[in-house]
Amino acid sequence: MKFATWNVNSLKVRLPQVLQWLAETPVDVLALQELKLDQDKFPLAEIEAAGYRAVWYGQKTYNGVALLVRAPFEIEDPVLGIPGYDDPQRRVIAATVNGVRVIGAYCVNGESIESDKYVYKLEWYARLHDYLALEVEKHPACVLMGDFNIAPDDRDVYDVEAWRDKVLCSVPERAAFEGLLALGLTDAFRVFNQEDKQYSWWDYRAAMFRRNLGLRIDHILVTDALKARATECVIDKAPRKWERPSDHAPVVITLAD
DNA sequence: ATGGCAGCGAAGCGCTGA
């Protein structure tokens, strides 16, 4: 099986790219973030025509997440949001696919470490941690993938000094990321690639993509049962080169049956 | 090595993102 995550920065704008990418890369599950569209605006017909099923949790203008599941795989036990956390921002979605519990997340950005949004980010991560603890306990085969808005390590940052203690790189954020790993999860990309300069996001400005100046903030975390099945995990930079791209690239994991 | 972009909703700019 193949699973992927992609922050599309507006599904309305990026639907053609998503459909093209799926045609070329027919993953079994694609987690999408930043749909930026209301629950009743989801382009289900186009996605079904491409051979996918979907569950989504949208809101107007901001946030919004979805799981696209390649037929005939079925979407089992979908859950929208983090149960028990009354978060007005729609950032989390889960379902079971072919025996694997899949959780897609658009984690809080935080704006800056001085911002109230940064406080919300750390609180939100604590809620995600507690939710994941329950999910991992229930589902030995569990994957959490999405836009984490955290660069876990200095290797994941194009300019370490400029970003030191800045949002996405601060010590408390990295501790929150490590807290997820402490639940028994592994950053799948780093199982296969220890290099620096491996980014998943590049700012639209200043030709940052062309110069490969970015951050690795989109991740796939897997439990040991899935880690043992993983044969590859890569960042697909190709769609970042297309016309009118998302500023994020998809991350793809391949699992043996 | 960010000013510079992009999307949205609204309105001809401000907010947000990362």
Short mmCIF file of C-alpha atoms (C1' of nucleotides) in Angstrom, two decimals:
data_model
loop_
_atom_site.label_atom_id
_atom_site.label_comp_id
_atom_site.label_asym_id
_atom_site.label_seq_id
_atom_site.Cartn_x
_atom_site.Cartn_y
_atom_site.Cartn_z
CA MET A 1 0.00 0.00 0.00
CA LYS A 2 0.96 3.62 -0.45
CA PHE A 3 -0.10 6.50 1.77
CA ALA A 4 0.56 10.17 1.16
CA THR A 5 0.01 13.56 2.72
CA TRP A 6 -0.24 16.90 0.94
CA ASN A 7 -1.06 20.41 2.10
CA VAL A 8 -2.76 21.74 -1.03
CA ASN A 9 -3.37 25.36 0.08
CA SER A 10 -6.97 25.51 -1.24
CA LEU A 11 -8.54 22.41 -2.74
CA LYS A 12 -10.69 24.60 -4.97
CA VAL A 13 -7.59 26.01 -6.65
CA ARG A 14 -5.52 22.83 -6.48
CA LEU A 15 -8.07 20.19 -7.54
CA PRO A 16 -6.57 19.83 -11.05
CA GLN A 17 -3.12 19.25 -9.56
CA VAL A 18 -4.48 16.75 -7.05
CA LEU A 19 -6.23 14.79 -9.80
CA GLN A 20 -3.16 14.89 -12.03
CA TRP A 21 -0.92 13.77 -9.20
CA LEU A 22 -3.25 10.88 -8.30
CA ALA A 23 -3.37 9.81 -11.95
CA GLU A 24 0.42 9.61 -11.95
CA THR A 25 0.78 8.41 -8.37
CA PRO A 26 -2.27 6.31 -7.48
CA VAL A 27 -1.71 6.09 -3.74
CA ASP A 28 -4.24 4.18 -1.66
CA VAL A 29 -4.78 6.97 0.85
CA LEU A 30 -4.10 10.67 0.38
CA ALA A 31 -4.46 12.97 3.37
CA LEU A 32 -5.13 16.56 2.35
CA GLN A 33 -4.73 19.70 4.44
CA GLU A 34 -5.82 23.30 4.04
CA LEU A 35 -8.88 22.60 1.95
CA LYS A 36 -10.05 26.16 2.67
CA LEU A 37 -13.59 25.28 1.71
CA ASP A 38 -16.86 24.78 3.53
CA GLN A 39 -18.13 21.28 4.28
CA ASP A 40 -20.75 21.48 1.51
CA LYS A 41 -18.26 22.71 -1.12
CA PHE A 42 -16.13 19.57 -1.29
CA PRO A 43 -15.60 18.41 -4.92
CA LEU A 44 -16.75 14.84 -4.29
CA ALA A 45 -17.96 14.12 -7.84
CA GLU A 46 -14.57 14.88 -9.39
CA ILE A 47 -12.75 12.83 -6.78
CA GLU A 48 -15.11 9.87 -7.20
CA ALA A 49 -14.70 10.09 -10.96
CA ALA A 50 -10.96 9.66 -10.37
CA GLY A 51 -11.67 6.40 -8.53
CA TYR A 52 -11.45 7.66 -4.97
CA ARG A 53 -13.74 7.77 -1.99
CA ALA A 54 -13.48 10.55 0.52
CA VAL A 55 -14.23 11.74 3.98
CA TRP A 56 -13.63 15.39 4.79
CA TYR A 57 -13.95 18.00 7.50
CA GLY A 58 -14.06 21.44 5.97
CA GLN A 59 -14.60 25.01 7.01
CA LYS A 60 -14.82 28.26 5.13
CA THR A 61 -11.58 30.12 4.31
CA TYR A 62 -9.22 28.33 6.70
CA ASN A 63 -8.01 24.86 7.64
CA GLY A 64 -9.99 21.80 6.54
CA VAL A 65 -8.75 18.23 6.08
CA ALA A 66 -9.72 15.17 4.05
CA LEU A 67 -8.81 11.56 3.44
CA LEU A 68 -9.08 10.27 -0.13
CA VAL A 69 -9.21 6.48 -0.34
CA ARG A 70 -8.71 4.56 -3.56
CA ALA A 71 -11.63 2.26 -4.38
CA PRO A 72 -12.28 -0.55 -3.68
CA PHE A 73 -10.70 0.16 -0.32
CA GLU A 74 -13.35 1.31 2.08
CA ILE A 75 -13.48 4.11 4.62
CA GLU A 76 -14.22 2.53 7.98
CA ASP A 77 -14.96 4.23 11.30
CA PRO A 78 -14.38 7.84 10.22
CA VAL A 79 -13.90 10.36 13.02
CA LEU A 80 -13.88 14.11 12.48
CA GLY A 81 -11.77 16.23 14.81
CA ILE A 82 -10.26 15.18 18.12
CA PRO A 83 -13.01 13.60 20.23
CA GLY A 84 -13.61 15.57 23.41
CA TYR A 85 -11.72 18.65 22.16
CA ASP A 86 -14.13 21.38 21.19
CA ASP A 87 -11.80 23.03 18.68
CA PRO A 88 -13.57 25.40 16.26
CA GLN A 89 -10.72 24.89 13.77
CA ARG A 90 -11.12 21.78 11.65
CA ARG A 91 -7.73 20.16 11.59
CA VAL A 92 -7.98 16.40 12.20
CA ILE A 93 -9.64 13.47 10.47
CA ALA A 94 -9.28 9.73 10.94
CA ALA A 95 -10.47 6.51 9.36
CA THR A 96 -9.48 2.87 9.10
CA VAL A 97 -8.42 1.63 5.65
CA ASN A 98 -7.52 -2.00 4.99
CA GLY A 99 -6.71 -2.56 8.65
CA VAL A 100 -4.63 0.59 9.09
CA ARG A 101 -5.79 3.45 11.27
CA VAL A 102 -5.02 6.63 9.34
CA ILE A 103 -5.04 10.05 11.00
CA GLY A 104 -4.63 13.17 8.88
CA ALA A 105 -3.73 16.43 10.61
CA TYR A 106 -3.22 20.07 9.78
CA CYS A 107 -1.32 21.18 12.85
CA VAL A 108 -1.43 24.74 14.11
CA ASN A 109 1.09 27.16 12.60
CA GLY A 110 1.52 29.42 15.62
CA GLU A 111 2.56 32.60 13.73
CA SER A 112 5.39 33.52 16.13
CA ILE A 113 6.51 32.43 19.58
CA GLU A 114 5.12 35.66 21.01
CA SER A 115 1.66 35.07 19.55
CA ASP A 116 -1.48 33.81 21.27
CA LYS A 117 -1.60 31.38 18.37
CA TYR A 118 1.65 29.87 19.63
CA VAL A 119 -0.01 29.19 22.98
CA TYR A 120 -2.88 27.57 21.11
CA LYS A 121 -0.37 25.53 19.09
CA LEU A 122 1.24 23.99 22.16
CA GLU A 123 -2.15 23.33 23.77
CA TRP A 124 -3.37 21.80 20.53
CA TYR A 125 -0.33 19.54 20.34
CA ALA A 126 -1.00 18.36 23.89
CA ARG A 127 -4.52 17.38 22.81
CA LEU A 128 -3.19 15.65 19.72
CA HIS A 129 -0.70 13.75 21.88
CA ASP A 130 -3.40 12.47 24.22
CA TYR A 131 -5.63 11.49 21.29
CA LEU A 132 -2.77 9.65 19.59
CA ALA A 133 -1.95 7.80 22.79
CA LEU A 134 -5.45 6.30 22.71
CA GLU A 135 -5.38 5.58 18.97
CA VAL A 136 -1.99 3.89 19.09
CA GLU A 137 -3.16 1.73 21.96
CA LYS A 138 -6.25 0.67 20.02
CA HIS A 139 -4.60 0.26 16.63
CA PRO A 140 -1.17 -1.39 16.36
CA ALA A 141 -1.07 -0.38 12.70
CA CYS A 142 -1.49 3.38 12.93
CA VAL A 143 -0.18 6.28 10.84
CA LEU A 144 -0.34 10.00 11.60
CA MET A 145 0.41 12.16 8.60
CA GLY A 146 0.02 15.78 7.70
CA ASP A 147 1.41 19.27 7.92
CA PHE A 148 2.94 19.38 11.40
CA ASN A 149 4.24 22.94 11.12
CA ILE A 150 7.34 21.76 12.99
CA ALA A 151 10.82 21.23 11.55
CA PRO A 152 11.99 18.46 13.90
CA ASP A 153 15.73 18.97 13.51
CA ASP A 154 18.26 21.52 12.30
CA ARG A 155 18.79 19.29 9.26
CA ASP A 156 15.23 20.18 8.27
CA VAL A 157 15.90 23.93 8.07
CA TYR A 158 17.60 25.87 5.26
CA ASP A 159 19.03 28.54 7.55
CA VAL A 160 19.54 27.25 11.07
CA GLU A 161 20.71 30.51 12.57
CA ALA A 162 17.90 32.57 11.08
CA TRP A 163 15.29 30.10 12.34
CA ARG A 164 16.80 29.35 15.77
CA ASP A 165 14.02 29.56 18.41
CA LYS A 166 11.61 30.86 15.77
CA VAL A 167 8.16 29.40 15.30
CA LEU A 168 8.26 25.95 13.60
CA CYS A 169 11.73 25.38 15.08
CA SER A 170 11.47 26.39 18.75
CA VAL A 171 12.48 24.03 21.54
CA PRO A 172 8.92 23.61 22.93
CA GLU A 173 7.59 22.74 19.47
CA ARG A 174 10.34 20.22 18.87
CA ALA A 175 9.60 18.77 22.30
CA ALA A 176 5.95 18.39 21.26
CA PHE A 177 7.07 16.52 18.16
CA GLU A 178 9.33 14.28 20.27
CA GLY A 179 6.38 13.70 22.56
CA LEU A 180 4.49 12.11 19.68
CA LEU A 181 7.48 9.92 18.86
CA ALA A 182 7.59 8.86 22.52
CA LEU A 183 4.23 7.18 21.97
CA GLY A 184 6.05 4.65 19.84
CA LEU A 185 5.88 6.47 16.52
CA THR A 186 8.71 6.89 14.01
CA ASP A 187 9.36 9.71 11.52
CA ALA A 188 9.20 7.45 8.45
CA PHE A 189 11.17 9.76 6.18
CA ARG A 190 14.21 9.52 8.44
CA VAL A 191 14.18 5.72 8.34
CA PHE A 192 15.34 5.96 4.75
CA ASN A 193 17.04 9.31 4.41
CA GLN A 194 19.46 11.01 6.81
CA GLU A 195 20.47 13.84 4.49
CA ASP A 196 19.95 17.51 5.17
CA LYS A 197 18.26 19.87 2.69
CA GLN A 198 15.28 17.52 2.30
CA TYR A 199 12.37 19.94 2.42
CA SER A 200 8.61 19.64 2.02
CA TRP A 201 7.74 23.36 1.99
CA TRP A 202 9.25 26.35 0.23
CA ASP A 203 7.99 29.93 0.50
CA TYR A 204 6.44 31.27 -2.66
CA ARG A 205 8.62 34.36 -2.39
CA ALA A 206 12.20 35.00 -3.44
CA ALA A 207 12.55 31.91 -5.63
CA MET A 208 12.95 29.79 -2.54
CA PHE A 209 12.01 26.57 -4.32
CA ARG A 210 14.43 27.10 -7.19
CA ARG A 211 17.20 27.70 -4.65
CA ASN A 212 15.98 24.78 -2.48
CA LEU A 213 15.57 26.96 0.59
CA GLY A 214 12.79 25.37 2.60
CA LEU A 215 11.70 23.47 5.66
CA ARG A 216 10.71 19.84 6.28
CA ILE A 217 7.43 20.26 8.13
CA ASP A 218 5.18 17.63 6.49
CA HIS A 219 5.60 14.25 8.07
CA ILE A 220 4.43 10.65 8.21
CA LEU A 221 4.68 9.03 11.64
CA VAL A 222 4.16 5.27 11.89
CA THR A 223 3.86 2.67 14.63
CA ASP A 224 6.36 -0.19 14.80
CA ALA A 225 4.00 -2.56 12.99
CA LEU A 226 3.96 -0.22 9.98
CA LYS A 227 7.62 0.71 10.28
CA ALA A 228 8.41 -2.96 9.82
CA ARG A 229 6.43 -2.94 6.57
CA ALA A 230 7.79 0.32 5.19
CA THR A 231 10.03 0.02 2.14
CA GLU A 232 10.28 3.67 1.09
CA CYS A 233 9.34 7.18 2.18
CA VAL A 234 9.98 10.11 -0.13
CA ILE A 235 9.09 13.74 -0.72
CA ASP A 236 7.74 14.19 -4.25
CA LYS A 237 8.99 17.58 -5.40
CA ALA A 238 7.53 17.22 -8.90
CA PRO A 239 4.17 18.96 -8.35
CA ARG A 240 5.94 21.91 -6.69
CA LYS A 241 7.32 22.62 -10.18
CA TRP A 242 3.92 22.67 -11.86
CA GLU A 243 1.90 25.72 -12.78
CA ARG A 244 0.24 27.42 -9.83
CA PRO A 245 1.57 24.95 -7.27
CA SER A 246 0.90 24.48 -3.59
CA ASP A 247 3.82 25.68 -1.51
CA HIS A 248 4.02 22.15 -0.03
CA ALA A 249 5.11 18.92 -1.68
CA PRO A 250 3.46 15.53 -1.05
CA VAL A 251 5.18 12.98 1.17
CA VAL A 252 4.65 9.32 0.23
CA ILE A 253 5.24 6.10 2.16
CA THR A 254 5.23 2.63 0.61
CA LEU A 255 4.29 -0.40 2.74
CA ALA A 256 4.75 -4.06 1.95
CA ASP A 257 1.54 -6.11 2.23
"C1'" DA B 1 19.31 33.19 2.89
"C1'" DT B 2 11.94 37.08 3.23
"C1'" DG B 3 10.35 42.92 0.74
"C1'" DG B 4 9.34 40.46 -3.07
"C1'" DC B 5 3.90 35.18 -2.87
"C1'" DA B 6 -0.62 33.18 -2.73
"C1'" DG B 7 -5.56 32.39 -1.29
"C1'" DC B 8 -9.56 34.16 0.81
"C1'" DG B 9 -13.39 37.31 1.63
"C1'" DA B 10 -14.25 41.39 1.02
"C1'" DA B 11 -13.88 45.30 -1.29
"C1'" DG B 12 -9.97 48.01 -4.45
"C1'" DC B 13 -6.93 46.00 1.17
"C1'" DG B 14 -6.24 43.11 5.53
"C1'" DC B 15 -5.57 38.57 7.39
"C1'" DT B 16 -3.23 34.30 7.30
"C1'" DG B 17 0.18 31.21 6.18
"C1'" DA B 18 5.26 29.28 7.34
#
